[in-house]
Amino acid sequence: MDPLSRRRFLQISAATIAATSATAGVARLAGRAAGEEAAVKGIHRIPTFCDICFWKCGAIAYVEDGKLWKIEGNPDDPLSRGRLCPRGTGGVGAHFDDDRLKAPLIRSSRRGEDVWAQVTWDEALTHIAEKMQAIKARYGPEAVALFSHGLGGTFFKHTIKAFGSPNIAAPSFAQCRGPRDVGFHLTFGEEVGSPERTDIRNARCLVLIGSHLGENMHNTQVQEFAEAMDAGASLIVVDPRFSIAAGKAKHYLPIKPGADLALVLAWMHVLVAEGLYDRDYVAQHGFGFEAFAAELAPYTPEWAYPETGIEPAVIRETAREMARYRPATLVHPGRRATWYGDDAQRSRAIALLNALLGSWGRKGGFYTPVSMDIPGYPYPPYPASAKGKVDNPGGKYPFALETLTTGIREATLTGQPYPVKGWFTYATNLVTALPNEAETIKAIQSLDLMVVVDVIPGEMAGWADVVLPESTYLERYDDLNPELFREPFVALRQPVVASPHDQKPNWWIARELAKKLGLESYYPWKTIEEYLDYRLTKAGLSFAELKQKGVIHGRPQPIYYEDGVAPEFPTASGKIDFYSTALRDKGFDPVPKYTKPADPPPGMFRLLFGRAPVHSFGRTQSNPILHEMMEENELWLNADVAARMGLADGRYVRLTNQDGVVSNRVKLNATQRIRPDCVYMVHGFGQRAVRLRRAVGRGASDAQLVTRFTTDPLMGGTGMNVNFVAIEAEA
Ligand SMILES: Nc1nc2c(c(=O)[nH]1)N[C@H]1C(S)=C(S)[C@@H](COP(=O)(O)OP(=O)(O)OC[C@H]3O[C@@H](n4cnc5c(=O)[nH]c(N)nc54)[C@H](O)[C@@H]3O)O[C@H]1N2
Ligand SMILES: Nc1nc2c(c(=O)[nH]1)N[C@H]1C(S)=C(S)[C@@H](COP(=O)(O)OP(=O)(O)OC[C@H]3O[C@@H](n4cnc5c(=O)[nH]c(N)nc54)[C@H](O)[C@@H]3O)O[C@H]1N2
Ligand code: SF4
Ligand SMILES: [Mo]
């Protein structure tokens, strides 16, 4: 494929068509025909940044007479560079959604039953504060845990810390990027972070191991991916499913699910055995290379072949391809790395492969991120907790870098190491985000208080005692975003329209709750504007200017070793740990070793899942615009297998997992684009919340079928690709 058509494919298939139809949907909701906007007079352009996922792309909202019209990328923003992904464009649907939560609710029946009383904010917050004080009096403040995902949780974290609880967690660690960040931390002493410090734009060879960029729509990465392809970069894609990215690959490796560590070990074996690795870089920065190299000896491509299904000649050829372009060869670390339970070691192997290629710190590999220095607000110190965190008793998972959601769930269920009696959840749907939903529901049923702050009446809200309706991101300020990125900048989220009902922004809710809890000294500021202005002024910046532009840029700084960044490796040895004494000292393999994952039982398939370009997790299925673009998910099944089973493409099937859980009906996509030993679906569908009228019952839920998980012994991540399903045609 020539570079131009490659680019067109990416942009058109993944972004432009979807974005165009999103614009049409917006126009319909706003009561206009698409394309008329140029003729409209008196439109205000208000910069802000997106919150349909956590990438935080800078955007410009167009508003006329207080009515939201459309949203586009802010050309001045380094993350969006003037373009939003289709979800971002469809984000206006979040404002217009007629199924939104409109006022605070208190349950007037048993948990899980749908009987509610609408109350005032004062009543709701008084009720919550009383319950929190009762829990504190009986069990201590640590018995209230906060689950919070994304920037909007900043002020809730502040209130809960002031209350005295250190138990604050997000699924983005133990259910997502945790193992990756731990694997890289153990190797280089630093994490990959979000946005990932991947220099995709300048990579001359890009290796994607299950990172399905193009379906995984993290905007900057997808744009840089298209640029790298334009520039003729060589692409190697490893995925049991022929993803959108695989369609652009020079080498597509349809690996047996779960065997990636075997492949990476074999690649490293070839690089070392053939002397193709970056000897100078390794000699200068590496620790324990000899011991590492000795461990690799048995992992030949011939050994890896039966494990991975990838032929030895292909393993050698792709290893040489990576060596050809080093150090501008980027082996992407992935993002949702919670696959099989050996994930931190697999991620460490990916880190080591990058180390052999000399790509960490180098152009076309991993840059060193920079940010603007914006001082925090000076609050009183938080009370110290005598008990400490509840999630990881005795440091059971010694390399957990963040609090474990599933650890808090475990403590809630067992009362060990101490009881947890209140859950406060902000912008996270634990019923679908955590594996084994029955455990989550059991934990919720044991609580004295369950508060959900959300924008829609989703599944989590259904389990709450108190539901607090938040203003959407288009209707509120959030904290500043001085992003760690390839260039320093600070961005502002600000309201572009008013909330349509009695919804309130997070900062207001968190502050009012703190006041009810007698913690007003933690909120010396009266309004969020005052808070933002204080921080910006301390940094020598202007709030007025940021409001007007949405983004203020800092002075460019070097981001590569070759441009003067000093290599620093805050690891056990102070160098790149090819051999990890930190792991050895805790009884783990100092160099990753491969263990074979279990095969599916006869007649069953491994359940795999991922993203669709037009949806975010389970949070957009009821957005009127994005719903129209994709109403339900499909089940990918190998076409030969489907034929053998007598299942025609397009018919509806149901899945039963190894524990007897039966899915909703889901449409079959019989395709050659997937291996015969696994099936695949997009996460976030099959919702049961009846108040989400558009989403309820559409498609099947991977989350309901993920009853099993394998916990990563290093850091407590939950490997979720370990479930098997049987398929039956719908009667
Ligand atoms: N089975 C399975 N489990 C998974 C995954 C998977 O693919 N499959 N993916 C994993 C990954 S990678 C991640 S990162 C996590 C994600 O897990 P979560 O962060 O829990 O994602 P969602 O399930 O989409 O839940 C987000 C919730 O926030 C609400 N929300 C949206 N906007 C706002 C807002 O402005 N304010 C408030 N207050 N609420 C808002 C949504 O309505 C929704 O209820 O899930 C993990 N778990
Ligand atoms: N549109 C959109 N984009 C998103 C999100 C979203 O909700 N919507 N969420 C964002 C978030 S928080 C995350 S964490 C990322 C997740 O996206 P990624 O980290 O890119 O991918 P995963 O969800 O880990 O895995 C999905 C891919 O891995 C493949 N796969 C499954 N098992 C294996 C295996 O054993 N080996 C290999 N090599 N491949 C395998 C699947 O076929 C699929 O292509 O997406 C981000 N981007
Ligand atoms: S990647 Fe898309 S959904 Fe996520 S913040 Fe950017 S525009 Fe919004
Ligand atoms: Mo994630």
Coordinates of C-alpha atoms and ligand atoms in Angstrom, one line a residue, residues 149 171-172 175-177 335-336 611 617, ligand 4:
H149 CA -11.4 7.6 37.6
P171 CA -9.5 0.7 37.8
S172 CA -6.8 2.2 35.6
Q175 CA -7.5 -3.5 35.6
C176 CA -5.5 -1.6 33.0
R177 CA -2.0 -0.2 32.7
R335 CA -2.0 0.0 27.7
R336 CA -4.6 -2.5 29.0
R611 CA -12.3 -1.2 21.8
F617 CA -15.7 1.6 27.7
Ligands
MO4 MO -7.7 1.5 30.4

